[in-house]
Every structure is written in C-alpha cells, then in structure tokens.
C-alpha atoms as an extended CHARMM CRD file, in Angstrom:
* protein
*
        82  EXT
         1         1  MET       CA             17.9980000000       23.3550000000       19.2290000000  PROA      1               0.0000000000
         2         2  GLU       CA             16.4000000000       25.2960000000       16.3860000000  PROA      2               0.0000000000
         3         3  ARG       CA             15.9120000000       22.0900000000       14.3840000000  PROA      3               0.0000000000
         4         4  ILE       CA             14.1440000000       20.3960000000       17.2900000000  PROA      4               0.0000000000
         5         5  TYR       CA             11.8460000000       23.4160000000       17.6560000000  PROA      5               0.0000000000
         6         6  MET       CA             11.1160000000       23.3980000000       13.9010000000  PROA      6               0.0000000000
         7         7  LEU       CA             10.2810000000       19.6660000000       13.9430000000  PROA      7               0.0000000000
         8         8  GLU       CA              7.9700000000       20.0890000000       16.9470000000  PROA      8               0.0000000000
         9         9  CYS       CA              6.2320000000       23.0080000000       15.2490000000  PROA      9               0.0000000000
        10        10  ALA       CA              5.7430000000       21.0240000000       12.0030000000  PROA      10              0.0000000000
        11        11  ALA       CA              4.4160000000       18.0160000000       13.9280000000  PROA      11              0.0000000000
        12        12  GLY       CA              1.9660000000       20.2570000000       15.7710000000  PROA      12              0.0000000000
        13        13  ALA       CA              0.7430000000       21.7820000000       12.5140000000  PROA      13              0.0000000000
        14        14  ARG       CA              0.2460000000       18.3140000000       10.9940000000  PROA      14              0.0000000000
        15        15  ALA       CA             -1.6700000000       17.1260000000       14.0520000000  PROA      15              0.0000000000
        16        16  ALA       CA             -3.9020000000       20.2110000000       13.9300000000  PROA      16              0.0000000000
        17        17  LYS       CA             -4.7230000000       19.6330000000       10.2400000000  PROA      17              0.0000000000
        18        18  GLN       CA             -5.4930000000       15.9630000000       10.8870000000  PROA      18              0.0000000000
        19        19  ALA       CA             -7.7350000000       16.8920000000       13.8180000000  PROA      19              0.0000000000
        20        20  ARG       CA             -9.7240000000       19.2010000000       11.5160000000  PROA      20              0.0000000000
        21        21  GLY       CA             -9.9520000000       16.4480000000        8.8890000000  PROA      21              0.0000000000
        22        22  LEU       CA             -7.7940000000       18.2460000000        6.3460000000  PROA      22              0.0000000000
        23        23  PRO       CA             -5.2960000000       16.4330000000        4.1360000000  PROA      23              0.0000000000
        24        24  THR       CA             -1.6290000000       16.5110000000        5.1010000000  PROA      24              0.0000000000
        25        25  GLY       CA              1.4500000000       16.1050000000        2.9620000000  PROA      25              0.0000000000
        26        26  ARG       CA              2.0760000000       16.9060000000       -0.6340000000  PROA      26              0.0000000000
        27        27  SER       CA             -0.9010000000       17.1090000000       -2.9670000000  PROA      27              0.0000000000
        28        28  ALA       CA             -1.3700000000       14.5690000000       -5.7550000000  PROA      28              0.0000000000
        29        29  LYS       CA              0.1120000000       15.3270000000       -9.1620000000  PROA      29              0.0000000000
        30        30  LEU       CA             -2.9940000000       14.0950000000      -10.9940000000  PROA      30              0.0000000000
        31        31  ASN       CA             -6.6150000000       14.5740000000      -10.0420000000  PROA      31              0.0000000000
        32        32  ALA       CA             -9.2950000000       11.9190000000      -10.4410000000  PROA      32              0.0000000000
        33        33  THR       CA            -10.4330000000       13.1990000000      -13.8480000000  PROA      33              0.0000000000
        34        34  THR       CA             -6.9150000000       13.1490000000      -15.2600000000  PROA      34              0.0000000000
        35        35  ARG       CA             -6.3810000000        9.6820000000      -13.8050000000  PROA      35              0.0000000000
        36        36  VAL       CA             -9.5050000000        8.3770000000      -15.5510000000  PROA      36              0.0000000000
        37        37  GLY       CA             -8.4320000000        9.9270000000      -18.8570000000  PROA      37              0.0000000000
        38        38  ALA       CA             -4.9410000000        8.4490000000      -18.6490000000  PROA      38              0.0000000000
        39        39  ALA       CA             -6.3200000000        5.0240000000      -17.7510000000  PROA      39              0.0000000000
        40        40  GLN       CA             -8.7190000000        5.1670000000      -20.7000000000  PROA      40              0.0000000000
        41        41  ARG       CA             -5.9640000000        6.1650000000      -23.1370000000  PROA      41              0.0000000000
        42        42  ILE       CA             -3.6960000000        3.3390000000      -21.9810000000  PROA      42              0.0000000000
        43        43  LYS       CA             -6.5910000000        0.8820000000      -22.1250000000  PROA      43              0.0000000000
        44        44  GLU       CA             -7.1290000000        1.9510000000      -25.7340000000  PROA      44              0.0000000000
        45        45  GLY       CA             -3.5040000000        1.0920000000      -26.5140000000  PROA      45              0.0000000000
        46        46  ALA       CA             -1.5240000000        4.2760000000      -25.8970000000  PROA      46              0.0000000000
        47        47  ILE       CA              2.0690000000        3.8360000000      -24.7380000000  PROA      47              0.0000000000
        48        48  PRO       CA              2.4880000000        4.9240000000      -21.0860000000  PROA      48              0.0000000000
        49        49  GLU       CA              5.7240000000        6.9290000000      -21.5650000000  PROA      49              0.0000000000
        50        50  PRO       CA              4.2340000000        9.5180000000      -23.9730000000  PROA      50              0.0000000000
        51        51  VAL       CA              1.0630000000        9.7430000000      -21.8580000000  PROA      51              0.0000000000
        52        52  ALA       CA              3.1850000000       10.5010000000      -18.7950000000  PROA      52              0.0000000000
        53        53  ALA       CA              5.1830000000       13.1120000000      -20.7130000000  PROA      53              0.0000000000
        54        54  GLU       CA              2.0010000000       14.8500000000      -21.9070000000  PROA      54              0.0000000000
        55        55  LEU       CA              0.7040000000       14.9790000000      -18.3250000000  PROA      55              0.0000000000
        56        56  GLY       CA              4.0220000000       16.3130000000      -17.0490000000  PROA      56              0.0000000000
        57        57  VAL       CA              4.7230000000       13.4280000000      -14.6800000000  PROA      57              0.0000000000
        58        58  SER       CA              7.2470000000       10.6120000000      -14.5880000000  PROA      58              0.0000000000
        59        59  ARG       CA              6.3860000000        7.1220000000      -15.7440000000  PROA      59              0.0000000000
        60        60  SER       CA              6.5120000000        5.8100000000      -12.1740000000  PROA      60              0.0000000000
        61        61  THR       CA              4.0950000000        8.5370000000      -11.0280000000  PROA      61              0.0000000000
        62        62  LEU       CA              1.7290000000        7.6080000000      -13.8500000000  PROA      62              0.0000000000
        63        63  TYR       CA              1.8200000000        3.9370000000      -12.8590000000  PROA      63              0.0000000000
        64        64  ARG       CA              1.2190000000        4.8410000000       -9.1890000000  PROA      64              0.0000000000
        65        65  GLU       CA             -1.7660000000        7.0050000000      -10.1410000000  PROA      65              0.0000000000
        66        66  LEU       CA             -3.1320000000        4.2490000000      -12.3900000000  PROA      66              0.0000000000
        67        67  ARG       CA             -2.8780000000        1.8180000000       -9.4730000000  PROA      67              0.0000000000
        68        68  LYS       CA             -4.9000000000        4.2840000000       -7.3540000000  PROA      68              0.0000000000
        69        69  HSD       CA             -7.4780000000        4.4200000000      -10.1450000000  PROA      69              0.0000000000
        70        70  ARG       CA             -7.7300000000        0.6090000000      -10.3270000000  PROA      70              0.0000000000
        71        71  GLU       CA             -8.0800000000        0.3680000000       -6.5420000000  PROA      71              0.0000000000
        72        72  SER       CA            -10.8100000000        3.0070000000       -6.4170000000  PROA      72              0.0000000000
        73        73  THR       CA            -12.7890000000        1.4100000000       -9.2470000000  PROA      73              0.0000000000
        74        74  SER       CA            -12.4940000000       -2.0390000000       -7.6790000000  PROA      74              0.0000000000
        75        75  ARG       CA            -13.7330000000       -0.6470000000       -4.3260000000  PROA      75              0.0000000000
        76        76  GLU       CA            -16.6910000000        0.9780000000       -6.0860000000  PROA      76              0.0000000000
        77        77  HSD       CA            -17.4350000000       -2.2920000000       -7.8860000000  PROA      77              0.0000000000
        78        78  VAL       CA            -17.3750000000       -4.2650000000       -4.6220000000  PROA      78              0.0000000000
        79        79  SER       CA            -19.5790000000       -1.7290000000       -2.8160000000  PROA      79              0.0000000000
        80        80  GLN       CA            -22.1620000000       -1.8750000000       -5.6230000000  PROA      80              0.0000000000
        81        81  GLU       CA            -22.3440000000       -5.6620000000       -5.4020000000  PROA      81              0.0000000000
        82        82  GLY       CA            -22.8620000000       -5.7220000000       -1.6160000000  PROA      82              0.0000000000
C-alpha cells in the first residue's frame, strides 16, 4: 500500500514538473561546454578512455555524450542550410 502511494506521488510530481516545462529525471553528467571540449580533444587524436577518466565519467557515458554532441551539431548544420 505504501509503495503504491509513493509511486503515485512520484508520478504526480513528474507530471507537475513536465506541465511547468521543467526537466525531469537525472541531470546530465556533462554540460554542453564539456561535451564540446571532449569532442575536440578526441578529434585531435586523444584516446577516449583517458579523456573519460579525466572528466570523471565512464567510457560509455563519454560516447553517449559525444553522440549527443554530434546530433546537436548536425541539427544546427541542417537548420542553417534551410
């Protein structure tokens, strides 16, 4: 019974945040500036594992954040062409 109440309360809180336009869920490990810096270092030839260690994230998190960076830059590139 308590678990059901807790889940309903959490769902209500999430819905309220979404209605106000606020982000829900866990925050990102890397911000946009850090993402750009990591992408630049790897583009220049740095090995991803040490870059991830310096940023304090796992290799898979670094790759996921780099994919977000590529997607955002490709969207910006497409919007500038149109």
